[in-house]
PDB file of C-alpha atoms in Angstrom:
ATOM      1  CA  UNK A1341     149.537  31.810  38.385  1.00  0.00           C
ATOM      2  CA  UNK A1342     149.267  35.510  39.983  1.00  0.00           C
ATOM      3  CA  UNK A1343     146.381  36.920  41.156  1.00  0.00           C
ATOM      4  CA  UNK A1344     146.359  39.408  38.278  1.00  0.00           C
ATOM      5  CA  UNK A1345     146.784  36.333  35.931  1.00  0.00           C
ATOM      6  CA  UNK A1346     144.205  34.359  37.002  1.00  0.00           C
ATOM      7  CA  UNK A1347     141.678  37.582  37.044  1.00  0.00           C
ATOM      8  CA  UNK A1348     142.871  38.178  33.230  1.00  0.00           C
ATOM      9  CA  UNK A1349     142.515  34.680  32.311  1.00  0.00           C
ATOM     10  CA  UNK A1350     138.947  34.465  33.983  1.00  0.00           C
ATOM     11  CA  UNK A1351     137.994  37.678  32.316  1.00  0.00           C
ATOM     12  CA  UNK A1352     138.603  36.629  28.994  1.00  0.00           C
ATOM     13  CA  UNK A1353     137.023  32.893  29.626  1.00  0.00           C
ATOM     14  CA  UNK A1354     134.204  33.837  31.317  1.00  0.00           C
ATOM     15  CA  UNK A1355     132.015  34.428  28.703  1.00  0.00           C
ATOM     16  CA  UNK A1356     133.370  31.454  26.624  1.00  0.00           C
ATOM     17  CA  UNK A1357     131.534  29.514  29.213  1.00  0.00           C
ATOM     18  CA  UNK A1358     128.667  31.820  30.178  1.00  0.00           C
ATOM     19  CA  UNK A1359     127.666  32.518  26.917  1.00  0.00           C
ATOM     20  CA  UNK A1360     125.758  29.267  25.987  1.00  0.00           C
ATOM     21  CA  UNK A1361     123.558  30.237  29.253  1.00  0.00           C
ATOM     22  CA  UNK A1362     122.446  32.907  28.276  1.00  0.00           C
ATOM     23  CA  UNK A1363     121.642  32.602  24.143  1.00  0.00           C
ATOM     24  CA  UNK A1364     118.482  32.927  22.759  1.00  0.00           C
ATOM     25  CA  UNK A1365     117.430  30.456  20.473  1.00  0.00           C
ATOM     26  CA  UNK A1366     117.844  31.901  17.000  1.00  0.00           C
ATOM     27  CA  UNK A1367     114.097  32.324  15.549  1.00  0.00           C
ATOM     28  CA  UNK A1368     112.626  30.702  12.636  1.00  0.00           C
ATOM     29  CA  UNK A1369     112.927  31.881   9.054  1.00  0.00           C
ATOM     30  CA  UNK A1370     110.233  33.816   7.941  1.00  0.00           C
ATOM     31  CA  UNK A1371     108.397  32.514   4.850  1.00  0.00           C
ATOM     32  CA  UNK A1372     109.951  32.845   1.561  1.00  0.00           C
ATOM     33  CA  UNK A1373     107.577  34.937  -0.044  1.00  0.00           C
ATOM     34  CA  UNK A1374     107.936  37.349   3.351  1.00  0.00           C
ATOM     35  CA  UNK A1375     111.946  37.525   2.862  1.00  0.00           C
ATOM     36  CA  UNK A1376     112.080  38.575  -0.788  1.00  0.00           C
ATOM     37  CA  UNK A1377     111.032  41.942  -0.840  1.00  0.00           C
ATOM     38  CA  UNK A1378     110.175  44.170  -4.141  1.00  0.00           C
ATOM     39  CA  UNK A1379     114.317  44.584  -4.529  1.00  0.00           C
ATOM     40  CA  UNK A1380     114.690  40.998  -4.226  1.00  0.00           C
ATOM     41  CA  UNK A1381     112.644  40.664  -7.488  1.00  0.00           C
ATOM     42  CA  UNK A1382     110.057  38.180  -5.429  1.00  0.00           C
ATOM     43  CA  UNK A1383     108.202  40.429  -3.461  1.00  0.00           C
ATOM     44  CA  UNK A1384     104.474  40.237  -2.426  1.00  0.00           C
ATOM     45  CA  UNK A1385     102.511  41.243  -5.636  1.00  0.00           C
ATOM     46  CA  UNK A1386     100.771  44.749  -5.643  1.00  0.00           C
ATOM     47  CA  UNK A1387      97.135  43.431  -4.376  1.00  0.00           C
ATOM     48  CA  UNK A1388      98.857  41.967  -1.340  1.00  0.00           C
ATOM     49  CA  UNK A1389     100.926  45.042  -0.426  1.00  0.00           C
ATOM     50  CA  UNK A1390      98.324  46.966  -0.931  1.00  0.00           C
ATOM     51  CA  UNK A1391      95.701  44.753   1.240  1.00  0.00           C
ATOM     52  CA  UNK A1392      98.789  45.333   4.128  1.00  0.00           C
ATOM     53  CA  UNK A1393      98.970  48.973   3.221  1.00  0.00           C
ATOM     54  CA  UNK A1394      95.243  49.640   2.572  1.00  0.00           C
ATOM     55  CA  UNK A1395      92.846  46.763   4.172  1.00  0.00           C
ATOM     56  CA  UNK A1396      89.477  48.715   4.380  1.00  0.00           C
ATOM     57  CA  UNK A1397      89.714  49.671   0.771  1.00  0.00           C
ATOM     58  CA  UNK A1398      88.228  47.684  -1.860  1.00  0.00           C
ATOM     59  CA  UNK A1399      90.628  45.885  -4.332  1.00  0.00           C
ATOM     60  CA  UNK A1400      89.738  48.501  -7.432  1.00  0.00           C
ATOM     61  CA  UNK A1401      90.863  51.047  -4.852  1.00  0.00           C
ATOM     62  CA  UNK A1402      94.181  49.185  -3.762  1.00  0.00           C
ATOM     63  CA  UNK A1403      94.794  49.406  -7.129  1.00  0.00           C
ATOM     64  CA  UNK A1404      93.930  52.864  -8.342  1.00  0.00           C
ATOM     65  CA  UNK A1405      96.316  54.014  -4.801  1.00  0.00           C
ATOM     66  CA  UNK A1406      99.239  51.989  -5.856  1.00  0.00           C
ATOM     67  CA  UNK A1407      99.330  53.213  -9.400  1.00  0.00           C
ATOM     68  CA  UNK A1408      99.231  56.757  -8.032  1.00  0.00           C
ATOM     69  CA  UNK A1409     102.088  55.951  -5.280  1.00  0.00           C
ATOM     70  CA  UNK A1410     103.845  54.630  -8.397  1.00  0.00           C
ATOM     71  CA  UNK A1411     103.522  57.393 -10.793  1.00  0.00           C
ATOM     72  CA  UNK A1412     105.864  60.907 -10.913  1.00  0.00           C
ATOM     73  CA  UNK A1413     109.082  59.541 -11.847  1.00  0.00           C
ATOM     74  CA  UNK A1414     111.557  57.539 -10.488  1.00  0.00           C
ATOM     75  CA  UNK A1415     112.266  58.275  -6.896  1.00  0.00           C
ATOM     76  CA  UNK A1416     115.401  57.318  -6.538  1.00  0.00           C
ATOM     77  CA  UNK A1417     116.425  59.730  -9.593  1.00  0.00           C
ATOM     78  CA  UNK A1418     114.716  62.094  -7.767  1.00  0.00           C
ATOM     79  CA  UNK A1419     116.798  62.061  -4.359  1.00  0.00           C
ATOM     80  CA  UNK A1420     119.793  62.027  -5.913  1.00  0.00           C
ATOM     81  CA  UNK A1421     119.072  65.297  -7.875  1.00  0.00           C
ATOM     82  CA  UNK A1422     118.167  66.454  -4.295  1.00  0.00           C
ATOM     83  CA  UNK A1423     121.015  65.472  -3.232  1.00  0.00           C
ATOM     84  CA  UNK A1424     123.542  66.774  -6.021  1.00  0.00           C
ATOM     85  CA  UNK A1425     122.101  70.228  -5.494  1.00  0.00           C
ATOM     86  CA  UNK A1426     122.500  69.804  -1.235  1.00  0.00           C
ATOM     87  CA  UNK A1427     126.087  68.491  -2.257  1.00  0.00           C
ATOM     88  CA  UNK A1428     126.859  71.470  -4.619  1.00  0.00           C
ATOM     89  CA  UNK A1429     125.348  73.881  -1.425  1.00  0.00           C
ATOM     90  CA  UNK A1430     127.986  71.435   0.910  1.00  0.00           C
ATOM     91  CA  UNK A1431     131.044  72.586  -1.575  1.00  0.00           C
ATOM     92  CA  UNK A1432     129.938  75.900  -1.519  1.00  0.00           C
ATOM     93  CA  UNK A1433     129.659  76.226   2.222  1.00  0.00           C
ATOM     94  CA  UNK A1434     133.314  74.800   2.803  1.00  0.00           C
ATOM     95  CA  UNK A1435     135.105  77.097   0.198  1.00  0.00           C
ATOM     96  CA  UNK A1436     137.830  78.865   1.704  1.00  0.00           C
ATOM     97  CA  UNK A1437     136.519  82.064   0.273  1.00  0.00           C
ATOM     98  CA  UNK A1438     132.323  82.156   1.526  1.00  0.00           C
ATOM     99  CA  UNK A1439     129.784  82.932  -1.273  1.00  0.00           C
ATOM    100  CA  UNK A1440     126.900  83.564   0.157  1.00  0.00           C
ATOM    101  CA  UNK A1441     125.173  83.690  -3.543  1.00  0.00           C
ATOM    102  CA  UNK A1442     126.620  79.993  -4.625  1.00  0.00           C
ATOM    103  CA  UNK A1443     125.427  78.795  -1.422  1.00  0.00           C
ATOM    104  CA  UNK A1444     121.362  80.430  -1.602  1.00  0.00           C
ATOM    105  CA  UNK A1445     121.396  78.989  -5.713  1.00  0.00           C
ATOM    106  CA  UNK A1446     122.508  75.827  -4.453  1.00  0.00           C
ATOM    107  CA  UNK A1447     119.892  76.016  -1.725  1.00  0.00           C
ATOM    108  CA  UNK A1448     117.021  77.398  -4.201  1.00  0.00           C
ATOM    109  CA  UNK A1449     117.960  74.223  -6.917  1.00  0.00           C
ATOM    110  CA  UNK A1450     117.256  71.255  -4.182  1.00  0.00           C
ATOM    111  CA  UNK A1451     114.004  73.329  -3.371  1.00  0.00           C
ATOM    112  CA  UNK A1452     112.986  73.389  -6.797  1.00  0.00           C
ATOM    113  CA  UNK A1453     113.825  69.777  -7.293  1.00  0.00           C
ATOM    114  CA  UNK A1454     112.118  68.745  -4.213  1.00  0.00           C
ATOM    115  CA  UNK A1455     108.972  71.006  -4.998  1.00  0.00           C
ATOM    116  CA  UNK A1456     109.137  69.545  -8.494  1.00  0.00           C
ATOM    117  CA  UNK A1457     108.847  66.233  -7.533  1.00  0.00           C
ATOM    118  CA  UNK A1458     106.393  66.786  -4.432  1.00  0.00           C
ATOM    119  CA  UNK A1459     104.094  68.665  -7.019  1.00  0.00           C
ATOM    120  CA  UNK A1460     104.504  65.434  -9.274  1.00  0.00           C
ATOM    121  CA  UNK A1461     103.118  63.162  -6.445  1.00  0.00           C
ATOM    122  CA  UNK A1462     100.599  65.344  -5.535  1.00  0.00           C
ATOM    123  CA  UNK A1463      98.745  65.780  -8.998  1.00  0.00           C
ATOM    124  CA  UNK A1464      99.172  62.184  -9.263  1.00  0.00           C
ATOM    125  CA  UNK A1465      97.655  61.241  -5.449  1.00  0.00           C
ATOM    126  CA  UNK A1466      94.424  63.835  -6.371  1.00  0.00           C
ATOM    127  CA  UNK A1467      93.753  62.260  -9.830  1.00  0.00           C
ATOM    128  CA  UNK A1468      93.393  58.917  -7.513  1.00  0.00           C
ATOM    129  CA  UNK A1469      92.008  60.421  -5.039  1.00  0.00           C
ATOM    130  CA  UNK A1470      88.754  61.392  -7.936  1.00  0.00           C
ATOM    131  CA  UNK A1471      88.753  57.744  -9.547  1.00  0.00           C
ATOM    132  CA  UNK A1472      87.786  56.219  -6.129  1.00  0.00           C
ATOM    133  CA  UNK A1473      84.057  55.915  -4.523  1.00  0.00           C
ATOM    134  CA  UNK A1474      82.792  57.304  -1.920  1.00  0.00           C
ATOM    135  CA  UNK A1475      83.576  54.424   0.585  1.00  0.00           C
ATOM    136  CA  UNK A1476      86.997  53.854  -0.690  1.00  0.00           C
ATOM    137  CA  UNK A1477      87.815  57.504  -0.039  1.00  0.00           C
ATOM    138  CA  UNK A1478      86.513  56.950   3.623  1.00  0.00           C
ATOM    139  CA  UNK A1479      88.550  53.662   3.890  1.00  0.00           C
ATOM    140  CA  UNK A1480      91.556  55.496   2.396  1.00  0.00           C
ATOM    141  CA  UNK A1481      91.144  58.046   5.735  1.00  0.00           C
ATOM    142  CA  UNK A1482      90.621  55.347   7.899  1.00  0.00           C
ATOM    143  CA  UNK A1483      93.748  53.405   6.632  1.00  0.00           C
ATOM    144  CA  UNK A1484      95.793  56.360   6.836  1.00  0.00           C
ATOM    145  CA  UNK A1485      94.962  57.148  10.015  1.00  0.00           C
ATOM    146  CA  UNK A1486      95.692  53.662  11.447  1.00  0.00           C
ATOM    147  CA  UNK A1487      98.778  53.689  10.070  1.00  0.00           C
ATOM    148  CA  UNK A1488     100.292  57.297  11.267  1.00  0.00           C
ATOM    149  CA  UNK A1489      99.189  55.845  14.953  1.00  0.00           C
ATOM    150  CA  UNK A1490     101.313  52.563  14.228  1.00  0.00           C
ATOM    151  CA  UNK A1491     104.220  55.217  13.269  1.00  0.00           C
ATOM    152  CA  UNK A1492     103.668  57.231  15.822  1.00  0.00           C
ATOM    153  CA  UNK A1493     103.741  54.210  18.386  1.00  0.00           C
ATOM    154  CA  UNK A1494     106.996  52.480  16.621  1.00  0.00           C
ATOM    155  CA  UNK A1495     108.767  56.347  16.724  1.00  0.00           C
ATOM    156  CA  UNK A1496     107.440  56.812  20.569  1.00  0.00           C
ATOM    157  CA  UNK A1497     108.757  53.435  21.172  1.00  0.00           C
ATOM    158  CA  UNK A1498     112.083  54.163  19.832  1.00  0.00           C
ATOM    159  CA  UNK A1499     112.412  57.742  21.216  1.00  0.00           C
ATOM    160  CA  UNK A1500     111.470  55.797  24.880  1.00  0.00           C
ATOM    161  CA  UNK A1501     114.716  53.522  24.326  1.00  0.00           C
ATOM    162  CA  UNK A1502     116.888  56.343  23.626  1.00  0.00           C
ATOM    163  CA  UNK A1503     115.776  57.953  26.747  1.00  0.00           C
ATOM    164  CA  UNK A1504     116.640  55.215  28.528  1.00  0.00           C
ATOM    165  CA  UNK A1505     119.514  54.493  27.105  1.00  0.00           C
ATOM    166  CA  UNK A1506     121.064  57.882  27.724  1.00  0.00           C
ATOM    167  CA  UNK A1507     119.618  58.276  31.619  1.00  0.00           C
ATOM    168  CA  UNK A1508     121.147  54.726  32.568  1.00  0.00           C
ATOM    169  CA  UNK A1509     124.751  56.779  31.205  1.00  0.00           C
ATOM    170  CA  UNK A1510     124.876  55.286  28.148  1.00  0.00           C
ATOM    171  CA  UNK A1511     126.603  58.198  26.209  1.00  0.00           C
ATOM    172  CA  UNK A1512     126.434  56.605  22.911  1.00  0.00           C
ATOM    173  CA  UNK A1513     123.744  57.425  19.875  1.00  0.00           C
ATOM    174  CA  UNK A1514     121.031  54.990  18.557  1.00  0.00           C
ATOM    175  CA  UNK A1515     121.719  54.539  14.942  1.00  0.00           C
ATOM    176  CA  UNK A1516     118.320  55.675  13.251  1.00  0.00           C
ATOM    177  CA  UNK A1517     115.427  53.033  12.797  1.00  0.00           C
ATOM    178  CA  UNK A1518     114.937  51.063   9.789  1.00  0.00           C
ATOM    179  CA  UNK A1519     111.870  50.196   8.449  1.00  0.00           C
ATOM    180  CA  UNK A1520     109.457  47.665   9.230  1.00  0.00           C
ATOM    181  CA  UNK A1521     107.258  45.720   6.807  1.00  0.00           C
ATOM    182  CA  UNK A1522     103.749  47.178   7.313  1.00  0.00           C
ATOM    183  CA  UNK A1523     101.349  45.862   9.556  1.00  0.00           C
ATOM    184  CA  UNK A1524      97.589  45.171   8.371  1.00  0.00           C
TER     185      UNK A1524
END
């Protein structure tokens, strides 16, 4: 075998046989009723999700929150209204011939839609937001609070690895995070 041979050969092989060294051993399952979330058709029922989302609250409160977060349409209706209108403003923009008045309706319909639905959301948050007492209005603060810190830390934490990433060379984007089940 040549020198070049050998180096190919032992390039190729060399993880074959370094690999098993090195692996992690794969982690447990987490419980069933963790795994099926609420598209899986066996997700947590609304007072757990809401105990996860809203611990401090009582369960009345939990409940009077959820039905809000719930209420205003169907969301995913929603974004894709959005995002027919951003599509027809796309079209417009990449017309040979520009039009700047296609492009600002097609702008002013997915603000519309988007203020539409944000306005829907709102009046349904505030009417909540009267049902509860006192102290689940406080809890509802403190909740929230604790929960833009979590976000905060998980976004910090994946900003840091980017940085990283790009000052060791790495030239290469991170694809976006994904969600993470909420902490409680």
């Amino acid at each position: 075998m040549t020198p070049k041979t050998l180096l190919l050969a032992a390039l190729i092989a060399g993880p074959l046989f370094t690999a098993p060294a090195f692996a992690q051993p794969v982690p447990p399952a987490p419980p069933a009723a963790n795994r099926a979330g609420p598209h899986h058709g066996a997700g947590p029922k609304m007072g757990q999700m809401g105990a996860r989302m809203f611990p401090s609250m009582s369960e009345a409160g939990r409940k009077t929150m959820h039905e809000a977060m719930m209420a205003g349409g169907n969301r995913r209706d929603d974004r894709q209204k959005v995002e027919a209108a951003r599509e027809k403003m796309l079209a417009a923009l990449e017309a040979e011939r520009f039009d700047a008045s296609a492009v600002k309706r097609a702008m002013d319909e997915e603000r519309s839609l988007a203020d539409a639905t944000r306005q829907q959301r709102q009046a349904a948050m505030l009417a909540a937001f009267q049902k509860l007492s006192p102290e689940d209005r406080k809890a509802f603060v403190t909740d929230s609070r604790a929960m833009k810190t979590r976000m905060q830390g998980r976004m910090d934490g994946w900003r840091d690895r980017v940085r990283r990433l790009r000052s060791d060379g790495e030239a290469r984007p991170m694809p976006a995070p994904t969600a993470q089940p909420m902490e409680g």
